[in-house]
Short mmCIF file of C-alpha atoms in Angstrom, two decimals:
data_model
loop_
_atom_site.label_atom_id
_atom_site.label_comp_id
_atom_site.label_asym_id
_atom_site.label_seq_id
_atom_site.Cartn_x
_atom_site.Cartn_y
_atom_site.Cartn_z
CA UNK E 307 108.79 49.82 -0.45
CA UNK E 308 107.55 53.24 0.43
CA UNK E 309 104.50 51.79 2.12
CA UNK E 310 106.55 49.38 4.24
CA UNK E 311 108.81 52.30 5.42
CA UNK E 312 105.78 54.39 6.43
CA UNK E 313 104.33 51.52 8.48
CA UNK E 314 107.62 50.91 10.34
CA UNK E 315 108.04 54.63 11.06
CA UNK E 316 104.52 54.96 12.46
CA UNK E 317 105.11 51.88 14.60
CA UNK E 318 108.24 53.46 16.13
CA UNK E 319 106.36 56.69 16.85
CA UNK E 320 103.57 54.74 18.50
CA UNK E 321 106.07 52.90 20.72
CA UNK E 322 107.69 56.22 21.79
CA UNK E 323 104.31 57.74 22.59
CA UNK E 324 103.34 54.65 24.62
CA UNK E 325 106.68 54.77 26.48
CA UNK E 326 106.17 58.45 27.32
CA UNK E 327 102.64 57.79 28.52
CA UNK E 328 103.82 54.90 30.69
CA UNK E 329 106.59 57.16 32.17
CA UNK E 330 104.14 59.92 33.01
CA UNK E 331 101.77 57.42 34.59
CA UNK E 332 104.54 55.89 36.70
CA UNK E 333 105.67 59.38 37.73
CA UNK E 334 102.17 60.25 38.90
CA UNK E 335 101.97 57.00 40.89
CA UNK E 336 105.33 57.62 42.58
CA UNK E 337 104.33 61.19 43.34
CA UNK E 338 101.10 59.99 44.95
CA UNK E 339 102.57 57.18 47.09
CA UNK E 340 105.94 58.81 47.89
CA UNK E 341 105.34 62.55 48.27
CA UNK E 342 108.69 63.10 50.10
CA UNK E 343 110.72 60.96 47.63
CA UNK E 344 112.21 57.52 47.90
CA UNK E 345 115.31 58.75 49.85
CA UNK E 346 113.42 60.86 52.50
CA UNK E 347 115.48 62.29 55.42
CA UNK E 348 114.42 61.30 58.92
CA UNK E 349 114.85 64.89 60.12
CA UNK E 350 112.01 67.31 59.59
CA UNK E 351 112.61 70.45 57.57
CA UNK E 352 112.74 72.64 60.69
CA UNK E 353 115.46 70.47 62.24
CA UNK E 354 117.41 70.44 59.01
CA UNK E 355 117.33 74.25 59.02
CA UNK E 356 118.49 74.28 62.63
CA UNK E 357 121.31 71.93 61.76
CA UNK E 358 122.36 74.25 59.01
CA UNK E 359 122.41 77.22 61.38
CA UNK E 360 124.37 75.18 63.90
CA UNK E 361 126.92 74.39 61.21
CA UNK E 362 127.14 78.08 60.48
CA UNK E 363 127.67 78.89 64.19
CA UNK E 364 130.30 76.17 64.45
CA UNK E 365 132.03 77.47 61.37
CA UNK E 366 131.99 81.05 62.74
CA UNK E 367 135.06 82.31 64.57
CA UNK E 368 135.34 82.34 68.44
CA UNK E 369 135.45 86.15 68.37
CA UNK E 370 132.09 86.32 66.58
CA UNK E 371 130.56 83.93 69.15
CA UNK E 372 131.94 86.00 72.03
CA UNK E 373 130.61 89.23 70.52
CA UNK E 374 127.22 87.67 70.00
CA UNK E 375 127.14 86.47 73.62
CA UNK E 376 128.04 89.94 74.85
CA UNK E 377 125.33 91.49 72.72
CA UNK E 378 122.76 89.01 74.01
CA UNK E 379 123.86 89.69 77.59
CA UNK E 380 123.60 93.42 77.04
CA UNK E 381 120.09 92.96 75.62
CA UNK E 382 119.03 90.95 78.69
CA UNK E 383 120.43 93.59 81.07
CA UNK E 384 118.66 96.32 79.09
CA UNK E 385 115.34 94.45 79.23
CA UNK E 386 115.70 93.85 83.00
CA UNK E 387 116.51 97.53 83.53
CA UNK E 388 113.45 98.60 81.55
CA UNK E 389 111.35 96.13 83.55
CA UNK E 390 112.49 97.58 86.89
CA UNK E 391 111.79 101.10 85.62
CA UNK E 392 108.33 99.97 84.51
CA UNK E 393 107.63 98.40 87.91
CA UNK E 394 108.69 101.58 89.69
CA UNK E 395 106.55 103.68 87.35
CA UNK E 396 103.56 101.42 88.00
CA UNK E 397 104.05 101.82 91.75
CA UNK E 398 104.33 105.59 91.40
CA UNK E 399 101.22 105.74 89.22
CA UNK E 400 99.30 103.56 91.67
CA UNK E 401 100.28 105.87 94.52
CA UNK E 402 99.35 108.95 92.50
CA UNK E 403 95.99 107.39 91.57
CA UNK E 404 95.28 106.67 95.23
CA UNK E 405 96.06 110.28 96.16
CA UNK E 406 93.91 111.64 93.34
CA UNK E 407 90.99 109.43 94.38
CA UNK E 408 91.36 110.59 97.99
CA UNK E 409 91.49 114.24 96.97
CA UNK E 410 88.49 113.80 94.67
CA UNK E 411 86.48 112.24 97.50
CA UNK E 412 87.52 115.02 99.89
CA UNK E 413 86.63 117.71 97.32
CA UNK E 414 83.16 116.22 96.83
CA UNK E 415 82.58 116.22 100.58
CA UNK E 416 83.83 119.80 100.87
CA UNK E 417 81.48 120.90 98.09
CA UNK E 418 78.49 119.21 99.77
CA UNK E 419 79.33 120.64 103.18
CA UNK E 420 80.30 124.16 102.10
CA UNK E 421 77.75 124.58 99.31
CA UNK E 422 74.14 125.65 99.65
CA UNK E 423 72.26 124.72 102.79
CA UNK E 424 70.49 121.42 102.49
CA UNK E 425 68.27 119.21 104.56
CA UNK E 426 69.69 116.48 106.75
CA UNK E 427 69.44 113.02 105.25
CA UNK E 428 67.93 109.87 106.79
CA UNK E 429 69.18 108.42 110.06
CA UNK E 430 72.82 107.26 110.02
CA UNK E 431 73.48 108.87 106.62
CA UNK E 432 74.82 112.27 107.75
CA UNK E 433 78.57 112.88 107.73
CA UNK E 434 80.24 116.12 108.81
CA UNK E 435 83.18 117.75 107.06
CA UNK E 436 86.54 116.39 108.22
CA UNK E 437 88.84 117.44 105.39
CA UNK E 438 89.38 121.18 105.41
CA UNK E 439 90.21 122.85 102.06
CA UNK E 440 93.86 123.68 101.41
CA UNK E 441 95.17 127.23 101.28
CA UNK E 442 96.08 128.99 98.04
CA UNK E 443 99.88 128.65 97.62
CA UNK E 444 101.88 131.86 98.02
CA UNK E 445 105.32 131.51 96.40
CA UNK E 446 106.31 135.04 97.39
CA UNK E 447 106.81 133.74 100.96
CA UNK E 448 110.04 131.99 99.93
CA UNK E 449 110.78 131.82 96.18
CA UNK E 450 114.04 129.87 96.67
CA UNK E 451 112.33 127.17 98.73
CA UNK E 452 109.42 127.10 96.27
CA UNK E 453 111.76 126.23 93.37
CA UNK E 454 113.45 123.50 95.41
CA UNK E 455 110.14 121.93 96.46
CA UNK E 456 108.99 121.77 92.84
CA UNK E 457 111.91 119.40 92.18
CA UNK E 458 111.75 117.35 95.39
CA UNK E 459 108.06 116.94 96.25
CA UNK E 460 105.75 114.34 94.69
CA UNK E 461 102.04 115.20 94.48
CA UNK E 462 102.82 118.26 96.67
CA UNK E 463 104.01 116.00 99.52
CA UNK E 464 107.39 115.35 101.11
CA UNK E 465 109.20 114.18 104.24
CA UNK E 466 111.04 116.95 106.10
CA UNK E 467 113.52 116.75 108.95
CA UNK E 468 115.60 119.35 110.74
CA UNK E 469 119.17 118.47 111.64
CA UNK E 470 122.44 119.92 112.85
CA UNK E 471 125.88 118.34 113.24
CA UNK E 472 124.98 117.03 116.73
CA UNK E 473 122.86 114.27 115.16
CA UNK E 474 125.09 113.41 112.17
CA UNK E 475 125.33 109.65 112.90
CA UNK E 476 121.57 109.23 113.33
CA UNK E 477 120.89 111.40 110.28
CA UNK E 478 122.95 108.99 108.15
CA UNK E 479 120.87 106.00 109.25
CA UNK E 480 117.73 108.11 108.68
CA UNK E 481 118.41 109.03 105.04
CA UNK E 482 120.01 105.65 104.22
CA UNK E 483 116.84 103.85 105.31
CA UNK E 484 114.76 106.27 103.23
CA UNK E 485 116.90 105.68 100.14
CA UNK E 486 116.79 101.89 100.61
CA UNK E 487 112.98 101.95 100.62
CA UNK E 488 112.98 103.94 97.37
CA UNK E 489 111.54 107.20 98.70
CA UNK E 490 112.54 110.24 96.63
CA UNK E 491 110.42 113.04 98.09
CA UNK E 492 112.36 113.93 101.23
CA UNK E 493 114.37 116.93 102.36
CA UNK E 494 116.82 117.77 105.13
CA UNK E 495 116.64 121.28 106.53
CA UNK E 496 120.27 121.83 107.51
CA UNK E 497 120.74 124.09 110.52
CA UNK E 498 124.50 124.49 110.06
CA UNK E 499 127.10 124.42 107.29
CA UNK E 500 128.54 121.04 108.31
CA UNK E 501 125.18 119.31 107.92
CA UNK E 502 124.60 120.93 104.54
CA UNK E 503 128.02 119.74 103.30
CA UNK E 504 127.42 116.25 104.72
CA UNK E 505 124.09 115.94 102.87
CA UNK E 506 125.55 117.22 99.59
CA UNK E 507 128.38 114.67 99.80
CA UNK E 508 125.79 111.87 100.11
CA UNK E 509 123.44 113.15 97.36
CA UNK E 510 120.75 113.96 99.92
CA UNK E 511 118.27 116.76 99.08
CA UNK E 512 119.11 119.59 101.46
CA UNK E 513 117.89 123.10 102.16
CA UNK E 514 119.69 125.67 104.27
CA UNK E 515 117.65 128.63 105.33
CA UNK E 516 118.72 132.22 104.89
CA UNK E 517 120.43 133.63 108.01
CA UNK E 518 117.97 134.43 110.79
CA UNK E 519 119.59 135.81 113.94
CA UNK E 520 116.54 135.03 116.06
CA UNK E 521 116.83 131.26 115.55
CA UNK E 522 120.35 130.62 114.18
CA UNK E 523 121.93 130.04 117.60
CA UNK E 524 119.25 127.49 118.51
CA UNK E 525 119.63 125.68 115.20
CA UNK E 526 123.42 125.39 115.38
CA UNK E 527 123.91 124.60 119.06
CA UNK E 528 120.57 123.36 120.36
CA UNK E 529 119.78 119.85 121.54
CA UNK E 530 116.90 117.61 120.46
CA UNK E 531 114.15 119.49 122.29
CA UNK E 532 115.30 122.95 121.18
CA UNK E 533 115.57 121.87 117.54
CA UNK E 534 112.19 120.15 117.87
CA UNK E 535 110.63 123.43 118.97
CA UNK E 536 112.23 125.23 116.04
CA UNK E 537 110.45 123.05 113.47
CA UNK E 538 107.03 124.63 114.12
CA UNK E 539 108.43 127.98 113.05
CA UNK E 540 110.12 126.60 109.90
CA UNK E 541 107.21 124.34 108.85
CA UNK E 542 104.94 127.31 108.32
CA UNK E 543 106.69 128.28 105.07
CA UNK E 544 106.16 124.81 103.60
CA UNK E 545 102.43 124.98 104.31
CA UNK E 546 102.14 128.52 102.96
CA UNK E 547 103.68 127.28 99.70
CA UNK E 548 100.89 124.69 99.50
CA UNK E 549 102.81 121.52 100.45
CA UNK E 550 101.76 118.73 102.80
CA UNK E 551 104.63 117.75 105.09
CA UNK E 552 105.42 114.50 106.83
CA UNK E 553 107.49 115.95 109.64
CA UNK E 554 110.12 113.50 110.88
CA UNK E 555 112.70 113.48 113.65
CA UNK E 556 116.06 111.92 112.76
CA UNK E 557 115.77 109.05 115.28
CA UNK E 558 113.47 107.16 112.89
CA UNK E 559 114.16 104.12 110.68
CA UNK E 560 112.05 103.80 107.50
CA UNK E 561 111.07 100.27 106.40
CA UNK E 562 108.21 101.06 103.98
CA UNK E 563 106.99 104.12 102.10
CA UNK E 564 104.76 106.02 104.57
CA UNK E 565 102.89 107.84 101.79
CA UNK E 566 101.27 104.50 100.89
CA UNK E 567 99.63 104.37 104.33
CA UNK E 568 98.22 107.87 104.82
CA UNK E 569 94.50 108.73 104.76
CA UNK E 570 94.85 112.47 104.03
CA UNK E 571 91.38 113.14 105.46
CA UNK E 572 92.47 115.27 108.42
CA UNK E 573 94.51 118.35 109.14
CA UNK E 574 96.93 116.30 111.22
CA UNK E 575 97.73 112.57 111.13
CA UNK E 576 100.13 111.65 113.89
CA UNK E 577 101.77 108.60 115.42
CA UNK E 578 100.92 107.94 119.05
CA UNK E 579 103.02 107.54 122.16
CA UNK E 580 100.50 104.89 123.25
CA UNK E 581 101.67 101.29 123.57
CA UNK E 582 98.38 99.36 123.19
CA UNK E 583 94.90 99.84 121.74
CA UNK E 584 93.40 101.80 124.60
CA UNK E 585 96.34 104.13 125.21
CA UNK E 586 96.87 104.82 121.51
CA UNK E 587 93.26 105.21 120.44
CA UNK E 588 91.48 106.37 123.62
CA UNK E 589 89.56 104.87 126.53
CA UNK E 590 87.05 105.65 129.25
CA UNK E 591 89.06 106.00 132.48
CA UNK E 592 86.87 105.87 135.60
CA UNK E 593 88.04 108.06 138.48
CA UNK E 594 87.00 106.73 141.91
CA UNK E 595 86.40 109.16 144.80
CA UNK E 596 84.81 107.16 147.70
CA UNK E 597 84.08 110.31 149.74
CA UNK E 598 81.44 111.24 147.15
CA UNK E 599 79.31 108.23 148.09
CA UNK E 600 76.67 107.56 145.42
CA UNK E 601 78.56 109.77 142.94
CA UNK E 602 81.98 108.30 143.72
CA UNK E 603 82.66 107.25 140.09
CA UNK E 604 83.51 109.92 137.51
CA UNK E 605 84.15 108.97 133.90
CA UNK E 606 87.07 110.58 132.10
CA UNK E 607 88.18 110.27 128.49
CA UNK E 608 91.87 109.56 128.09
CA UNK E 609 94.32 109.22 125.22
CA UNK E 610 98.11 109.17 125.20
CA UNK E 611 99.69 112.13 123.47
CA UNK E 612 100.49 112.44 119.79
CA UNK E 613 104.18 112.33 118.99
CA UNK E 614 105.35 115.70 117.70
CA UNK E 615 108.37 114.00 116.11
CA UNK E 616 106.35 112.27 113.39
CA UNK E 617 103.14 113.68 111.97
CA UNK E 618 101.60 114.48 108.59
CA UNK E 619 100.19 117.98 108.31
CA UNK E 620 98.15 119.36 105.41
CA UNK E 621 98.29 123.02 104.23
CA UNK E 622 94.99 124.15 105.74
CA UNK E 623 94.04 127.15 107.86
CA UNK E 624 93.62 125.08 111.06
CA UNK E 625 97.07 123.54 110.46
CA UNK E 626 98.67 126.97 110.07
CA UNK E 627 96.86 128.17 113.18
CA UNK E 628 98.21 125.15 115.08
CA UNK E 629 101.79 125.96 114.07
CA UNK E 630 101.33 129.63 114.99
CA UNK E 631 99.90 128.79 118.40
CA UNK E 632 102.63 126.30 119.26
CA UNK E 633 105.46 128.54 118.01
CA UNK E 634 104.06 131.55 119.90
CA UNK E 635 103.76 129.65 123.18
CA UNK E 636 107.22 128.11 122.89
CA UNK E 637 108.75 131.55 122.34
CA UNK E 638 107.09 132.82 125.53
CA UNK E 639 107.08 129.79 127.83
CA UNK E 640 109.67 127.30 129.02
CA UNK E 641 107.67 124.30 127.90
CA UNK E 642 108.12 120.97 126.12
CA UNK E 643 107.07 121.32 122.49
CA UNK E 644 105.23 117.95 122.45
CA UNK E 645 103.11 118.93 125.46
CA UNK E 646 102.21 122.29 123.87
CA UNK E 647 101.48 120.60 120.52
CA UNK E 648 98.94 118.27 122.14
CA UNK E 649 97.37 120.90 124.38
CA UNK E 650 96.66 123.17 121.43
CA UNK E 651 95.37 120.25 119.36
CA UNK E 652 93.07 118.69 121.96
CA UNK E 653 91.99 121.29 124.55
CA UNK E 654 88.40 122.45 123.78
CA UNK E 655 86.99 125.93 123.72
CA UNK E 656 86.10 127.31 127.13
CA UNK E 657 85.35 130.68 128.73
CA UNK E 658 88.25 132.92 127.81
CA UNK E 659 89.73 130.58 125.21
CA UNK E 660 88.86 129.50 121.69
CA UNK E 661 89.90 125.94 120.98
CA UNK E 662 91.52 124.91 117.73
CA UNK E 663 89.05 123.45 115.23
CA UNK E 664 91.48 121.06 113.56
CA UNK E 665 90.63 117.51 112.48
CA UNK E 666 93.02 114.78 113.57
CA UNK E 667 93.69 111.09 112.99
CA UNK E 668 95.79 108.63 115.00
CA UNK E 669 98.13 106.46 112.94
CA UNK E 670 98.19 102.66 113.25
CA UNK E 671 100.52 102.00 116.19
CA UNK E 672 101.93 98.78 114.67
CA UNK E 673 102.68 100.41 111.32
CA UNK E 674 103.96 103.67 112.76
CA UNK E 675 105.68 102.11 115.75
CA UNK E 676 107.29 103.79 118.73
CA UNK E 677 110.20 102.13 120.51
CA UNK E 678 108.16 101.23 123.60
CA UNK E 679 105.81 99.12 121.46
CA UNK E 680 108.78 97.46 119.76
CA UNK E 681 110.96 96.65 122.77
CA UNK E 682 108.27 96.00 125.36
CA UNK E 683 105.76 94.06 123.24
CA UNK E 684 106.57 93.26 119.60
CA UNK E 685 110.00 91.63 119.97
CA UNK E 686 108.61 89.22 122.60
CA UNK E 687 105.62 88.08 120.53
CA UNK E 688 106.24 85.52 117.76
CA UNK E 689 103.26 86.72 115.70
CA UNK E 690 104.00 90.44 116.04
CA UNK E 691 107.65 89.84 115.12
CA UNK E 692 106.46 88.82 111.65
CA UNK E 693 104.88 92.24 111.03
CA UNK E 694 106.90 94.80 109.10
CA UNK E 695 106.22 98.34 110.33
CA UNK E 696 106.37 101.39 108.10
CA UNK E 697 108.68 103.22 110.48
CA UNK E 698 110.18 102.68 113.92
CA UNK E 699 110.70 105.78 116.05
CA UNK E 700 113.27 105.47 118.85
CA UNK E 701 111.48 108.03 120.99
CA UNK E 702 111.35 106.21 124.33
CA UNK E 703 115.09 105.45 124.66
CA UNK E 704 118.21 107.64 124.99
CA UNK E 705 120.58 105.12 123.31
CA UNK E 706 119.05 106.05 119.98
CA UNK E 707 121.92 105.31 117.59
CA UNK E 708 122.51 101.77 118.91
CA UNK E 709 118.81 100.91 118.79
CA UNK E 710 118.40 102.38 115.29
CA UNK E 711 121.23 100.13 114.08
CA UNK E 712 119.58 97.15 115.77
CA UNK E 713 116.25 97.91 114.06
CA UNK E 714 118.00 97.89 110.66
CA UNK E 715 119.74 94.59 111.52
CA UNK E 716 116.48 92.98 112.62
CA UNK E 717 114.08 94.14 109.90
CA UNK E 718 116.44 94.64 106.94
CA UNK E 719 119.35 92.24 107.51
CA UNK E 720 117.22 89.49 109.08
CA UNK E 721 119.26 89.11 112.30
CA UNK E 722 116.61 87.59 114.56
CA UNK E 723 118.54 88.28 117.80
CA UNK E 724 119.49 91.88 117.00
CA UNK E 725 116.97 93.35 119.49
CA UNK E 726 117.36 90.80 122.27
CA UNK E 727 120.15 92.33 124.37
CA UNK E 728 118.41 95.69 124.93
CA UNK E 729 116.40 96.28 128.12
CA UNK E 730 112.72 97.21 127.81
CA UNK E 731 113.38 100.71 129.07
CA UNK E 732 116.48 102.85 129.59
CA UNK E 733 119.21 101.89 132.02
#
């Protein structure tokens, strides 16, 4: 009996073991052929997670959704703001790099020209010195102005204009166009209290000089030409402090940043009163005198004058000498400041007179455009109308305010007929 019980017990154990083995085997087979299970979802895991998050969003309250939207919107605005700041910084750095490269090149040339004597190089390899070294800044000349310029100027450069209350309407267009372009290094020299208050109320950098009885009456009551003559006296302090100045009249509209288009290789870079290539950049004008017979033709070199209402001047000794000469003559003669400016800049040395040894460069007449070029030529030419100048100077026309507004409408607002109703010249 005992033996029969042992046999039946061992048989049951064997059947259990076999059943377990068969179960494990079947489990392995199912695991191999159906890795995702028999009841696999059609949605991938990522979608199932997304669905879960969607359910959570749907289950969240409307207030939470609104707050989240506001936060996301605020993040987007913040990112866009940082992006615009970055773009501006990149532009500023690019401009600064360009200036540094120019100054480095000029310094190397100065060192080669002013260093030890050396032999001339091969044919067509010799270049003379054009960029004179700058003066050592002297802050004792005007400490108050020196502190202001430290805040306003960029890379020791800035735009400067002189203005009194007689040109208030044009001054507003002037500084508004500058602000719209994104120029920060500019300064108004206010010649009366009203102009100073007007600039302060519009967040415009302004400087009012200390009282000076010799020039105060001219500054407060003078017209365009008298104020224009005054600038040569005032500019001297800026140069003595070591700053390069882009001198600007108020009848100018800014459409691009002029500092991106300067060469900085001369004492004076000026816009021209010329209206085409030969008048702006110079030409050989042949004078005919038939009575001379064989020698009837005499060749003359001609160039239309530089405009004393828009020029870039570096703080060099020749530049300071130019300002001194012009200011001295204007205080003694009844003369037009632009005529004196050009005579001192261009007339050569001769018996009884030492000419000014200042280097000069003529600006591109289509970038730095006078109003004769605009109204006589550019507005009538379909190709030239597509160009965008750096500035437009309304120097040839007396209806300055109206034409300045029209320039803004044409180039900024896109009104294609804004210039059409004006005559070429003055009526």
